[in-house]
Amino acid sequence: MNRLSRRLLPAAVSLVLAACAGVSPQPRHQATRAAPVPATPIPAKPAATSSSPTVPPETVWDKLRNSFAMSDCDADPQILHWAGKFTHNPARFEQTLRTGLPRLVYVQQVAAQYHVAGEFVLLPWVESRFRPDAPRKHRPAGMWQIMPITAKSMGLRVDRHYDGRLNIATSTHAVMKLLQRYQDQFHDWRLTDYAYNAGEFHVRRIIRKQGMPPATPVIPDWPVRRVTREHLVKLLAMACVVRDPARFHVSLPTLPAPQRLVKTAVPEPMSITLAARQAGMSVDALKYNNGAFRGNIINTDHAAYLMLPLRHARRFRLGTQEDSGLLAGSTTPQANQEADSHAGRSSRAHKTHTVRRGESLWQIAHDYSMDISQLEQLNHLSDDVIQPGQVLHLDSID
């Protein structure tokens, strides 16, 4: 080796060692690591209100099921038998229930006030299918099918001018108060139903002889009439349908808010015809839920309100506020003062009507169930021409 080679050899070795030092040694059998993937931003968690499922509001039927206090569908074969009979024609069942639903919802509200078991909300179905059956002499009437003698004991007025059994509000409160009293006495909803159908004295008499019935059988094995036993079975059968409508291939209808029945104040006596026009509904539709008034006059001494669907109640209130002159005269001081301001003189002893724009004498006579000739004679009219603002007398001035 010459002198130049000996001088360059150390430098070359140093370069080789330096190059080797820059390479990281890999352990044996180590898997090759994949190249890193660029991180993807994680979307923010949606607000709870948008990601959580919306809980539907509790329906009329949900509330009713939650208020049931007696046995379910399978407690007795007769319950299923009658549930099947009620729903054997699904379309007819649904239509009948839909027609009665405004009344059912009102009954449900009152039952809750008296803490009465939800099954009894369906009592008018058993009695009348929620129909306002017209009164007949010595016969039951109204959706509760109350006898005249029973009505008097319940504090409901029944005479040729007014029948409280057909007043939805007062009859419902009277029935729920009665059921509450029965339950406080017997502490068994089954006996409460027996008492409603057969009378509380009959139930008391059986209790004295046989004692309270056991929990089973569900339909007490008591010496009662078949109709009394079936009354309880039918009540539980209808509750069964509400519990599980799909089991009977029916759907339970819904009630839009504008169709709900509300008590609507009538500030002064007026004709049913006039009330219907102000409410924007037919006379027959108004009478359907207000059959207690036997004639064509709403006597506020008997009931100072009407049961109207919410949408018609709003319209009726606006009508009565816009023109108090539409109201038939009343004996209340406020109404008499209004009549005085229209007539320009004291008119506290007789009824008047202030003519509105567009009204005819024939229409006014019709609204107050009068002959047009009688109205002309009372007001000394030579023809049927009347003017807006004109005050017409509806009865004679003594």
mmCIF file of N, CA and C in Angstrom, residues 303-358:
data_model
loop_
_atom_site.group_PDB
_atom_site.id
_atom_site.type_symbol
_atom_site.label_atom_id
_atom_site.label_comp_id
_atom_site.label_asym_id
_atom_site.label_seq_id
_atom_site.Cartn_x
_atom_site.Cartn_y
_atom_site.Cartn_z
ATOM 1 N N ALA A 303 -130.691 26.901 31.694
ATOM 2 C CA ALA A 303 -129.260 26.711 31.426
ATOM 3 C C ALA A 303 -128.767 27.919 30.651
ATOM 4 N N ALA A 304 -127.771 28.596 31.180
ATOM 5 C CA ALA A 304 -127.269 29.823 30.554
ATOM 6 C C ALA A 304 -126.051 29.539 29.677
ATOM 7 N N TYR A 305 -126.072 28.410 29.001
ATOM 8 C CA TYR A 305 -124.952 28.058 28.133
ATOM 9 C C TYR A 305 -125.417 27.055 27.086
ATOM 10 N N LEU A 306 -124.601 26.917 26.055
ATOM 11 C CA LEU A 306 -124.789 25.897 25.031
ATOM 12 C C LEU A 306 -123.527 25.051 24.974
ATOM 13 N N MET A 307 -123.678 23.805 24.554
ATOM 14 C CA MET A 307 -122.524 22.954 24.279
ATOM 15 C C MET A 307 -122.253 23.044 22.781
ATOM 16 N N LEU A 308 -121.117 23.654 22.426
ATOM 17 C CA LEU A 308 -120.794 23.883 21.025
ATOM 18 C C LEU A 308 -119.385 23.389 20.712
ATOM 19 N N PRO A 309 -119.152 22.919 19.479
ATOM 20 C CA PRO A 309 -117.774 22.654 19.059
ATOM 21 C C PRO A 309 -116.964 23.938 19.159
ATOM 22 N N LEU A 310 -115.707 23.808 19.496
ATOM 23 C CA LEU A 310 -114.870 24.975 19.773
ATOM 24 C C LEU A 310 -114.909 26.002 18.649
ATOM 25 N N ARG A 311 -114.840 25.558 17.396
ATOM 26 C CA ARG A 311 -114.805 26.509 16.281
ATOM 27 C C ARG A 311 -116.106 27.301 16.191
ATOM 28 N N HIS A 312 -117.246 26.663 16.508
ATOM 29 C CA HIS A 312 -118.522 27.363 16.475
ATOM 30 C C HIS A 312 -118.717 28.211 17.736
ATOM 31 N N ALA A 313 -118.126 27.777 18.836
ATOM 32 C CA ALA A 313 -118.218 28.563 20.069
ATOM 33 C C ALA A 313 -117.553 29.922 19.899
ATOM 34 N N ARG A 314 -116.417 29.937 19.229
ATOM 35 C CA ARG A 314 -115.718 31.214 18.996
ATOM 36 C C ARG A 314 -116.565 32.139 18.140
ATOM 37 N N ARG A 315 -117.178 31.582 17.117
ATOM 38 C CA ARG A 315 -118.007 32.397 16.227
ATOM 39 C C ARG A 315 -119.237 32.914 16.970
ATOM 40 N N PHE A 316 -119.818 32.070 17.825
ATOM 41 C CA PHE A 316 -121.004 32.475 18.581
ATOM 42 C C PHE A 316 -120.662 33.622 19.531
ATOM 43 N N ARG A 317 -119.518 33.525 20.211
ATOM 44 C CA ARG A 317 -119.117 34.587 21.138
ATOM 45 C C ARG A 317 -118.930 35.904 20.404
ATOM 46 N N LEU A 318 -118.303 35.844 19.244
ATOM 47 C CA LEU A 318 -118.115 37.068 18.464
ATOM 48 C C LEU A 318 -119.460 37.663 18.058
ATOM 49 N N GLY A 319 -120.399 36.797 17.681
ATOM 50 C CA GLY A 319 -121.707 37.282 17.261
ATOM 51 C C GLY A 319 -122.458 37.962 18.374
ATOM 52 N N THR A 320 -122.393 37.395 19.577
ATOM 53 C CA THR A 320 -123.114 38.001 20.688
ATOM 54 C C THR A 320 -122.453 39.284 21.154
ATOM 55 N N GLN A 321 -121.134 39.384 20.963
ATOM 56 C CA GLN A 321 -120.442 40.608 21.365
ATOM 57 C C GLN A 321 -120.668 41.732 20.369
ATOM 58 N N GLU A 322 -120.786 41.385 19.084
ATOM 59 C CA GLU A 322 -120.911 42.411 18.050
ATOM 60 C C GLU A 322 -122.238 43.146 18.119
ATOM 61 N N ASP A 323 -123.299 42.414 18.460
ATOM 62 C CA ASP A 323 -124.609 43.068 18.450
ATOM 63 C C ASP A 323 -125.487 42.471 19.529
ATOM 64 N N SER A 324 -125.506 43.104 20.668
ATOM 65 C CA SER A 324 -126.342 42.604 21.767
ATOM 66 C C SER A 324 -127.817 42.758 21.441
ATOM 67 N N GLY A 325 -128.148 43.553 20.408
ATOM 68 C CA GLY A 325 -129.544 43.710 20.021
ATOM 69 C C GLY A 325 -130.147 42.454 19.449
ATOM 70 N N LEU A 326 -129.312 41.454 19.086
ATOM 71 C CA LEU A 326 -129.843 40.199 18.575
ATOM 72 C C LEU A 326 -130.481 39.361 19.665
ATOM 73 N N LEU A 327 -130.184 39.692 20.910
ATOM 74 C CA LEU A 327 -130.647 38.855 21.998
ATOM 75 C C LEU A 327 -132.091 39.172 22.345
ATOM 76 N N ALA A 328 -132.892 38.145 22.489
ATOM 77 C CA ALA A 328 -134.258 38.343 22.960
ATOM 78 C C ALA A 328 -134.204 38.892 24.365
ATOM 79 N N GLY A 329 -135.169 39.730 24.719
ATOM 80 C CA GLY A 329 -135.135 40.447 25.989
ATOM 81 C C GLY A 329 -135.038 39.550 27.183
ATOM 82 N N SER A 330 -134.359 40.034 28.220
ATOM 83 C CA SER A 330 -134.168 39.282 29.449
ATOM 84 C C SER A 330 -134.644 40.105 30.613
ATOM 85 N N THR A 331 -134.808 39.477 31.735
ATOM 86 C CA THR A 331 -135.215 40.203 32.930
ATOM 87 C C THR A 331 -134.020 40.662 33.743
ATOM 88 N N THR A 332 -132.778 40.440 33.260
ATOM 89 C CA THR A 332 -131.606 40.887 33.988
ATOM 90 C C THR A 332 -131.426 42.380 33.798
ATOM 91 N N PRO A 333 -130.958 43.103 34.831
ATOM 92 C CA PRO A 333 -130.791 44.555 34.726
ATOM 93 C C PRO A 333 -129.874 44.957 33.582
ATOM 94 N N GLN A 334 -128.760 44.214 33.376
ATOM 95 C CA GLN A 334 -127.824 44.589 32.312
ATOM 96 C C GLN A 334 -128.495 44.535 30.948
ATOM 97 N N ALA A 335 -129.249 43.469 30.691
ATOM 98 C CA ALA A 335 -129.909 43.333 29.393
ATOM 99 C C ALA A 335 -130.959 44.407 29.213
ATOM 100 N N ASN A 336 -131.674 44.746 30.284
ATOM 101 C CA ASN A 336 -132.708 45.775 30.179
ATOM 102 C C ASN A 336 -132.102 47.143 29.888
ATOM 103 N N GLN A 337 -130.911 47.396 30.469
ATOM 104 C CA GLN A 337 -130.252 48.674 30.195
ATOM 105 C C GLN A 337 -129.850 48.757 28.724
ATOM 106 N N GLU A 338 -129.382 47.616 28.158
ATOM 107 C CA GLU A 338 -129.028 47.608 26.745
ATOM 108 C C GLU A 338 -130.254 47.854 25.874
ATOM 109 N N ALA A 339 -131.386 47.249 26.252
ATOM 110 C CA ALA A 339 -132.617 47.463 25.489
ATOM 111 C C ALA A 339 -133.055 48.916 25.585
ATOM 112 N N ASP A 340 -132.873 49.540 26.766
ATOM 113 C CA ASP A 340 -133.240 50.945 26.939
ATOM 114 C C ASP A 340 -132.415 51.837 26.015
ATOM 115 N N SER A 341 -131.104 51.546 25.898
ATOM 116 C CA SER A 341 -130.260 52.392 25.071
ATOM 117 C C SER A 341 -130.637 52.276 23.597
ATOM 118 N N HIS A 342 -131.097 51.095 23.177
ATOM 119 C CA HIS A 342 -131.528 50.924 21.793
ATOM 120 C C HIS A 342 -132.879 51.588 21.567
ATOM 121 N N ALA A 343 -133.773 51.452 22.518
ATOM 122 C CA ALA A 343 -135.129 51.951 22.328
ATOM 123 C C ALA A 343 -135.261 53.429 22.667
ATOM 124 N N GLY A 344 -134.329 53.938 23.477
ATOM 125 C CA GLY A 344 -134.394 55.339 23.857
ATOM 126 C C GLY A 344 -135.417 55.598 24.953
ATOM 127 N N ARG A 345 -135.894 54.552 25.615
ATOM 128 C CA ARG A 345 -136.860 54.706 26.697
ATOM 129 C C ARG A 345 -136.812 53.441 27.545
ATOM 130 N N SER A 346 -137.439 53.488 28.695
ATOM 131 C CA SER A 346 -137.444 52.321 29.573
ATOM 132 C C SER A 346 -138.249 51.201 28.940
ATOM 133 N N SER A 347 -137.626 50.004 28.916
ATOM 134 C CA SER A 347 -138.297 48.859 28.297
ATOM 135 C C SER A 347 -138.049 47.608 29.118
ATOM 136 N N ARG A 348 -138.169 47.701 30.445
ATOM 137 C CA ARG A 348 -137.789 46.632 31.348
ATOM 138 C C ARG A 348 -138.833 45.539 31.445
ATOM 139 N N ALA A 349 -140.012 45.732 30.938
ATOM 140 C CA ALA A 349 -141.081 44.759 31.148
ATOM 141 C C ALA A 349 -141.421 43.958 29.907
ATOM 142 N N HIS A 350 -140.775 44.248 28.782
ATOM 143 C CA HIS A 350 -141.126 43.518 27.572
ATOM 144 C C HIS A 350 -139.895 43.273 26.713
ATOM 145 N N LYS A 351 -140.056 42.381 25.745
ATOM 146 C CA LYS A 351 -138.945 41.970 24.900
ATOM 147 C C LYS A 351 -138.891 42.819 23.637
ATOM 148 N N THR A 352 -137.655 43.088 23.210
ATOM 149 C CA THR A 352 -137.460 43.874 21.999
ATOM 150 C C THR A 352 -136.370 43.247 21.142
ATOM 151 N N HIS A 353 -136.340 43.671 19.899
ATOM 152 C CA HIS A 353 -135.279 43.256 18.982
ATOM 153 C C HIS A 353 -134.880 44.459 18.138
ATOM 154 N N THR A 354 -133.584 44.727 18.079
ATOM 155 C CA THR A 354 -133.074 45.823 17.262
ATOM 156 C C THR A 354 -132.666 45.280 15.898
ATOM 157 N N VAL A 355 -133.228 45.858 14.851
ATOM 158 C CA VAL A 355 -133.020 45.363 13.490
ATOM 159 C C VAL A 355 -131.578 45.592 13.053
ATOM 160 N N ARG A 356 -130.973 44.540 12.500
ATOM 161 C CA ARG A 356 -129.637 44.666 11.931
ATOM 162 C C ARG A 356 -129.719 44.821 10.416
ATOM 163 N N ARG A 357 -128.633 45.319 9.852
ATOM 164 C CA ARG A 357 -128.574 45.496 8.403
ATOM 165 C C ARG A 357 -128.739 44.143 7.708
ATOM 166 N N GLY A 358 -129.619 44.091 6.718
ATOM 167 C CA GLY A 358 -129.841 42.876 5.960
ATOM 168 C C GLY A 358 -130.945 41.980 6.483
#
